[in-house]
mmCIF file of C-alpha atoms in Angstrom:
data_model
loop_
_atom_site.group_PDB
_atom_site.id
_atom_site.type_symbol
_atom_site.label_atom_id
_atom_site.label_comp_id
_atom_site.label_asym_id
_atom_site.label_seq_id
_atom_site.Cartn_x
_atom_site.Cartn_y
_atom_site.Cartn_z
ATOM 1 C CA UNK A 1 -104.341 129.779 -47.554
ATOM 2 C CA UNK A 2 -103.288 130.921 -51.020
ATOM 3 C CA UNK A 3 -105.181 129.276 -53.911
ATOM 4 C CA UNK A 4 -101.928 128.161 -55.531
ATOM 5 C CA UNK A 5 -100.842 126.281 -52.390
ATOM 6 C CA UNK A 6 -104.248 124.634 -52.166
ATOM 7 C CA UNK A 7 -103.883 123.410 -55.742
ATOM 8 C CA UNK A 8 -100.448 121.882 -55.433
ATOM 9 C CA UNK A 9 -99.291 121.261 -51.890
ATOM 10 C CA UNK A 10 -95.606 120.264 -52.102
ATOM 11 C CA UNK A 11 -92.998 121.504 -54.575
ATOM 12 C CA UNK A 12 -92.838 118.100 -56.292
ATOM 13 C CA UNK A 13 -96.596 118.126 -56.854
ATOM 14 C CA UNK A 14 -96.390 121.690 -58.112
ATOM 15 C CA UNK A 15 -93.763 120.830 -60.709
ATOM 16 C CA UNK A 16 -95.595 117.733 -61.949
ATOM 17 C CA UNK A 17 -98.968 119.491 -62.217
ATOM 18 C CA UNK A 18 -97.324 122.480 -63.887
ATOM 19 C CA UNK A 19 -95.575 120.297 -66.502
ATOM 20 C CA UNK A 20 -98.708 118.274 -67.252
ATOM 21 C CA UNK A 21 -100.784 121.418 -67.545
ATOM 22 C CA UNK A 22 -98.153 123.139 -69.707
ATOM 23 C CA UNK A 23 -98.145 120.173 -72.124
ATOM 24 C CA UNK A 24 -101.936 120.113 -72.295
ATOM 25 C CA UNK A 25 -102.067 123.864 -72.860
ATOM 26 C CA UNK A 26 -99.376 123.703 -75.542
ATOM 27 C CA UNK A 27 -101.168 120.940 -77.462
ATOM 28 C CA UNK A 28 -104.393 122.934 -77.416
ATOM 29 C CA UNK A 29 -102.659 126.148 -78.486
ATOM 30 C CA UNK A 30 -100.879 124.325 -81.312
ATOM 31 C CA UNK A 31 -104.179 122.864 -82.474
ATOM 32 C CA UNK A 32 -105.521 126.407 -82.911
ATOM 33 C CA UNK A 33 -102.479 128.305 -84.261
ATOM 34 C CA UNK A 34 -100.616 125.410 -85.949
ATOM 35 C CA UNK A 35 -97.192 126.864 -85.340
ATOM 36 C CA UNK A 36 -94.796 125.757 -82.597
ATOM 37 C CA UNK A 37 -93.438 129.222 -81.828
ATOM 38 C CA UNK A 38 -96.855 130.849 -81.798
ATOM 39 C CA UNK A 39 -98.195 128.042 -79.603
ATOM 40 C CA UNK A 40 -95.381 128.659 -77.115
ATOM 41 C CA UNK A 41 -96.196 132.380 -77.134
ATOM 42 C CA UNK A 42 -99.862 131.599 -76.511
ATOM 43 C CA UNK A 43 -99.045 129.346 -73.560
ATOM 44 C CA UNK A 44 -96.716 131.913 -72.016
ATOM 45 C CA UNK A 45 -99.316 134.649 -72.384
ATOM 46 C CA UNK A 46 -101.973 132.327 -70.954
ATOM 47 C CA UNK A 47 -99.792 131.545 -67.910
ATOM 48 C CA UNK A 48 -99.487 135.248 -67.209
ATOM 49 C CA UNK A 49 -103.289 135.527 -67.320
ATOM 50 C CA UNK A 50 -103.662 132.447 -65.115
ATOM 51 C CA UNK A 51 -101.220 133.810 -62.561
ATOM 52 C CA UNK A 52 -103.058 137.139 -62.452
ATOM 53 C CA UNK A 53 -106.514 135.543 -62.254
ATOM 54 C CA UNK A 54 -105.800 132.473 -60.080
ATOM 55 C CA UNK A 55 -107.794 133.950 -57.192
ATOM 56 C CA UNK A 56 -110.931 133.884 -59.351
ATOM 57 C CA UNK A 57 -110.748 130.091 -59.696
ATOM 58 C CA UNK A 58 -113.463 128.786 -57.390
ATOM 59 C CA UNK A 59 -112.956 125.041 -57.786
ATOM 60 C CA UNK A 60 -109.345 123.886 -57.814
ATOM 61 C CA UNK A 61 -110.285 120.603 -59.511
ATOM 62 C CA UNK A 62 -111.363 122.614 -62.593
ATOM 63 C CA UNK A 63 -107.899 124.101 -63.126
ATOM 64 C CA UNK A 64 -107.318 122.122 -66.345
ATOM 65 C CA UNK A 65 -110.597 123.176 -67.948
ATOM 66 C CA UNK A 66 -110.132 126.757 -66.789
ATOM 67 C CA UNK A 67 -106.565 126.902 -68.142
ATOM 68 C CA UNK A 68 -107.643 125.359 -71.460
ATOM 69 C CA UNK A 69 -110.367 127.979 -71.779
ATOM 70 C CA UNK A 70 -107.811 130.743 -71.221
ATOM 71 C CA UNK A 71 -105.423 129.170 -73.759
ATOM 72 C CA UNK A 72 -108.196 128.792 -76.320
ATOM 73 C CA UNK A 73 -109.247 132.427 -76.079
ATOM 74 C CA UNK A 74 -105.639 133.633 -76.025
ATOM 75 C CA UNK A 75 -104.900 131.623 -79.184
ATOM 76 C CA UNK A 76 -107.990 132.929 -80.966
ATOM 77 C CA UNK A 77 -107.057 136.487 -79.967
ATOM 78 C CA UNK A 78 -103.533 135.976 -81.320
ATOM 79 C CA UNK A 79 -104.863 134.668 -84.635
ATOM 80 C CA UNK A 80 -107.238 137.640 -84.903
ATOM 81 C CA UNK A 81 -104.470 140.129 -84.079
ATOM 82 C CA UNK A 82 -102.240 138.566 -86.716
ATOM 83 C CA UNK A 83 -105.059 138.672 -89.269
ATOM 84 C CA UNK A 84 -105.716 142.354 -88.597
ATOM 85 C CA UNK A 85 -102.013 143.179 -88.753
ATOM 86 C CA UNK A 86 -101.538 141.311 -92.013
ATOM 87 C CA UNK A 87 -104.625 142.922 -93.552
ATOM 88 C CA UNK A 88 -103.397 146.364 -92.549
ATOM 89 C CA UNK A 89 -99.892 145.733 -93.877
ATOM 90 C CA UNK A 90 -101.271 144.203 -97.126
ATOM 91 C CA UNK A 91 -99.314 141.003 -96.632
ATOM 92 C CA UNK A 92 -100.693 137.486 -96.877
ATOM 93 C CA UNK A 93 -103.473 137.005 -94.393
ATOM 94 C CA UNK A 94 -102.635 134.459 -91.730
ATOM 95 C CA UNK A 95 -105.699 132.260 -91.462
ATOM 96 C CA UNK A 96 -106.762 129.228 -89.624
ATOM 97 C CA UNK A 97 -108.710 126.890 -91.897
ATOM 98 C CA UNK A 98 -111.641 128.320 -92.292
ATOM 99 C CA UNK A 99 -125.201 111.168 -74.909
ATOM 100 C CA UNK A 100 -124.529 111.804 -71.268
ATOM 101 C CA UNK A 101 -120.808 111.736 -70.712
ATOM 102 C CA UNK A 102 -120.634 109.487 -67.675
ATOM 103 C CA UNK A 103 -122.560 106.656 -69.357
ATOM 104 C CA UNK A 104 -121.134 107.077 -72.835
ATOM 105 C CA UNK A 105 -120.572 103.895 -74.819
ATOM 106 C CA UNK A 106 -118.571 103.545 -77.964
ATOM 107 C CA UNK A 107 -120.692 104.083 -81.012
ATOM 108 C CA UNK A 108 -119.786 103.315 -84.601
ATOM 109 C CA UNK A 109 -118.104 106.719 -84.994
ATOM 110 C CA UNK A 110 -115.765 106.151 -82.067
ATOM 111 C CA UNK A 111 -114.809 102.695 -83.345
ATOM 112 C CA UNK A 112 -114.249 104.111 -86.833
ATOM 113 C CA UNK A 113 -112.035 106.931 -85.539
ATOM 114 C CA UNK A 114 -110.024 104.558 -83.352
ATOM 115 C CA UNK A 115 -109.143 102.469 -86.402
ATOM 116 C CA UNK A 116 -107.667 105.437 -88.231
ATOM 117 C CA UNK A 117 -103.935 105.662 -87.700
ATOM 118 C CA UNK A 118 -102.571 108.788 -86.037
ATOM 119 C CA UNK A 119 -101.037 110.385 -89.144
ATOM 120 C CA UNK A 120 -104.176 109.818 -91.164
ATOM 121 C CA UNK A 121 -106.298 111.275 -88.392
ATOM 122 C CA UNK A 122 -104.089 114.361 -88.004
ATOM 123 C CA UNK A 123 -104.209 115.007 -91.762
ATOM 124 C CA UNK A 124 -107.993 114.679 -91.702
ATOM 125 C CA UNK A 125 -108.352 116.916 -88.625
ATOM 126 C CA UNK A 126 -106.277 119.602 -90.320
ATOM 127 C CA UNK A 127 -108.788 119.661 -93.186
ATOM 128 C CA UNK A 128 -111.658 120.514 -90.832
ATOM 129 C CA UNK A 129 -112.809 123.985 -89.851
ATOM 130 C CA UNK A 130 -111.575 125.347 -86.516
ATOM 131 C CA UNK A 131 -114.965 124.868 -84.884
ATOM 132 C CA UNK A 132 -115.118 121.225 -85.904
ATOM 133 C CA UNK A 133 -111.503 120.424 -85.067
ATOM 134 C CA UNK A 134 -111.715 122.046 -81.639
ATOM 135 C CA UNK A 135 -114.841 120.180 -80.516
ATOM 136 C CA UNK A 136 -113.481 116.835 -81.707
ATOM 137 C CA UNK A 137 -110.169 117.294 -79.919
ATOM 138 C CA UNK A 138 -111.777 118.550 -76.723
ATOM 139 C CA UNK A 139 -114.242 115.664 -76.670
ATOM 140 C CA UNK A 140 -112.227 112.674 -77.843
ATOM 141 C CA UNK A 141 -108.642 113.634 -76.997
ATOM 142 C CA UNK A 142 -109.140 115.528 -73.738
ATOM 143 C CA UNK A 143 -112.418 113.736 -72.865
ATOM 144 C CA UNK A 144 -114.207 116.918 -71.774
ATOM 145 C CA UNK A 145 -117.906 116.818 -71.002
ATOM 146 C CA UNK A 146 -120.374 118.845 -73.028
ATOM 147 C CA UNK A 147 -120.927 121.418 -70.295
ATOM 148 C CA UNK A 148 -117.164 121.922 -69.865
ATOM 149 C CA UNK A 149 -116.758 122.372 -73.616
ATOM 150 C CA UNK A 150 -119.654 124.839 -73.710
ATOM 151 C CA UNK A 151 -118.054 126.804 -70.881
ATOM 152 C CA UNK A 152 -114.652 126.881 -72.600
ATOM 153 C CA UNK A 153 -116.047 127.862 -75.987
ATOM 154 C CA UNK A 154 -118.667 130.197 -74.501
ATOM 155 C CA UNK A 155 -121.536 128.654 -76.458
ATOM 156 C CA UNK A 156 -124.651 126.761 -75.352
ATOM 157 C CA UNK A 157 -124.420 122.996 -74.821
ATOM 158 C CA UNK A 158 -126.758 122.458 -77.786
ATOM 159 C CA UNK A 159 -124.292 124.230 -80.070
ATOM 160 C CA UNK A 160 -121.479 122.005 -78.796
ATOM 161 C CA UNK A 161 -123.539 118.887 -79.517
ATOM 162 C CA UNK A 162 -124.507 119.994 -83.022
ATOM 163 C CA UNK A 163 -120.920 121.032 -83.855
ATOM 164 C CA UNK A 164 -119.687 117.697 -82.591
ATOM 165 C CA UNK A 165 -122.235 115.818 -84.693
ATOM 166 C CA UNK A 166 -121.317 117.781 -87.833
ATOM 167 C CA UNK A 167 -117.608 117.462 -87.065
ATOM 168 C CA UNK A 168 -117.807 113.670 -86.730
ATOM 169 C CA UNK A 169 -119.656 113.423 -90.030
ATOM 170 C CA UNK A 170 -117.167 115.708 -91.788
ATOM 171 C CA UNK A 171 -114.189 113.817 -90.376
ATOM 172 C CA UNK A 172 -115.712 110.480 -91.331
ATOM 173 C CA UNK A 173 -116.244 111.677 -94.916
ATOM 174 C CA UNK A 174 -112.662 112.927 -95.162
ATOM 175 C CA UNK A 175 -111.268 109.656 -93.813
ATOM 176 C CA UNK A 176 -113.464 107.556 -96.108
ATOM 177 C CA UNK A 177 -112.485 109.686 -99.109
ATOM 178 C CA UNK A 178 -108.787 109.416 -98.258
ATOM 179 C CA UNK A 179 -109.067 105.653 -97.840
ATOM 180 C CA UNK A 180 -110.936 105.180 -101.122
ATOM 181 C CA UNK A 181 -108.347 107.350 -102.910
ATOM 182 C CA UNK A 182 -105.585 105.254 -101.392
ATOM 183 C CA UNK A 183 -107.267 102.018 -102.487
ATOM 184 C CA UNK A 184 -107.580 103.288 -106.066
ATOM 185 C CA UNK A 185 -103.901 104.283 -106.088
ATOM 186 C CA UNK A 186 -102.858 100.887 -104.689
ATOM 187 C CA UNK A 187 -104.860 99.081 -107.389
ATOM 188 C CA UNK A 188 -103.283 101.284 -110.085
ATOM 189 C CA UNK A 189 -99.778 100.553 -108.807
ATOM 190 C CA UNK A 190 -100.541 96.822 -108.648
ATOM 191 C CA UNK A 191 -101.959 96.860 -112.204
ATOM 192 C CA UNK A 192 -98.848 98.638 -113.495
ATOM 193 C CA UNK A 193 -96.616 95.957 -112.001
ATOM 194 C CA UNK A 194 -98.538 93.175 -113.774
#
């Protein structure tokens, strides 16, 4: 039986899984390249790679993680190609700003991040380095386990954990700074009205 048929079964299942996976892949690509058109290009290129390499997928239940890994590396490759091209052509350089999982309980960081509204969180995430932003999104948005993240990013699990720790601290500082700046501005506006 063909791997693709094993993954999906009926045509309805195939379409639903494809659409869900496409959305997930697009969001991840956009997180890396930060451009809608480039993200679409990344996803299309990744689907070509997936189609060509589908027979190498050993466990069909790991399709999402496997596809995300392909998207991540495709996006990074695209960014690097664009950087090299822009450096060669002397134009502006396109740059991207430079616990066991099954028993995880919400710690103070998770509660803190949940309180941040979506716009505030997106602004803060965009201020982080790629390494920090990627591990936070993979862990808290996609809910990947450490070993899955390590496999996708091709780094040891210890590196994933340390990046995640540093990323949470950096994000927390950004959010606290933004909130304190907002409070000062609100007080100033209130004082001016009096």
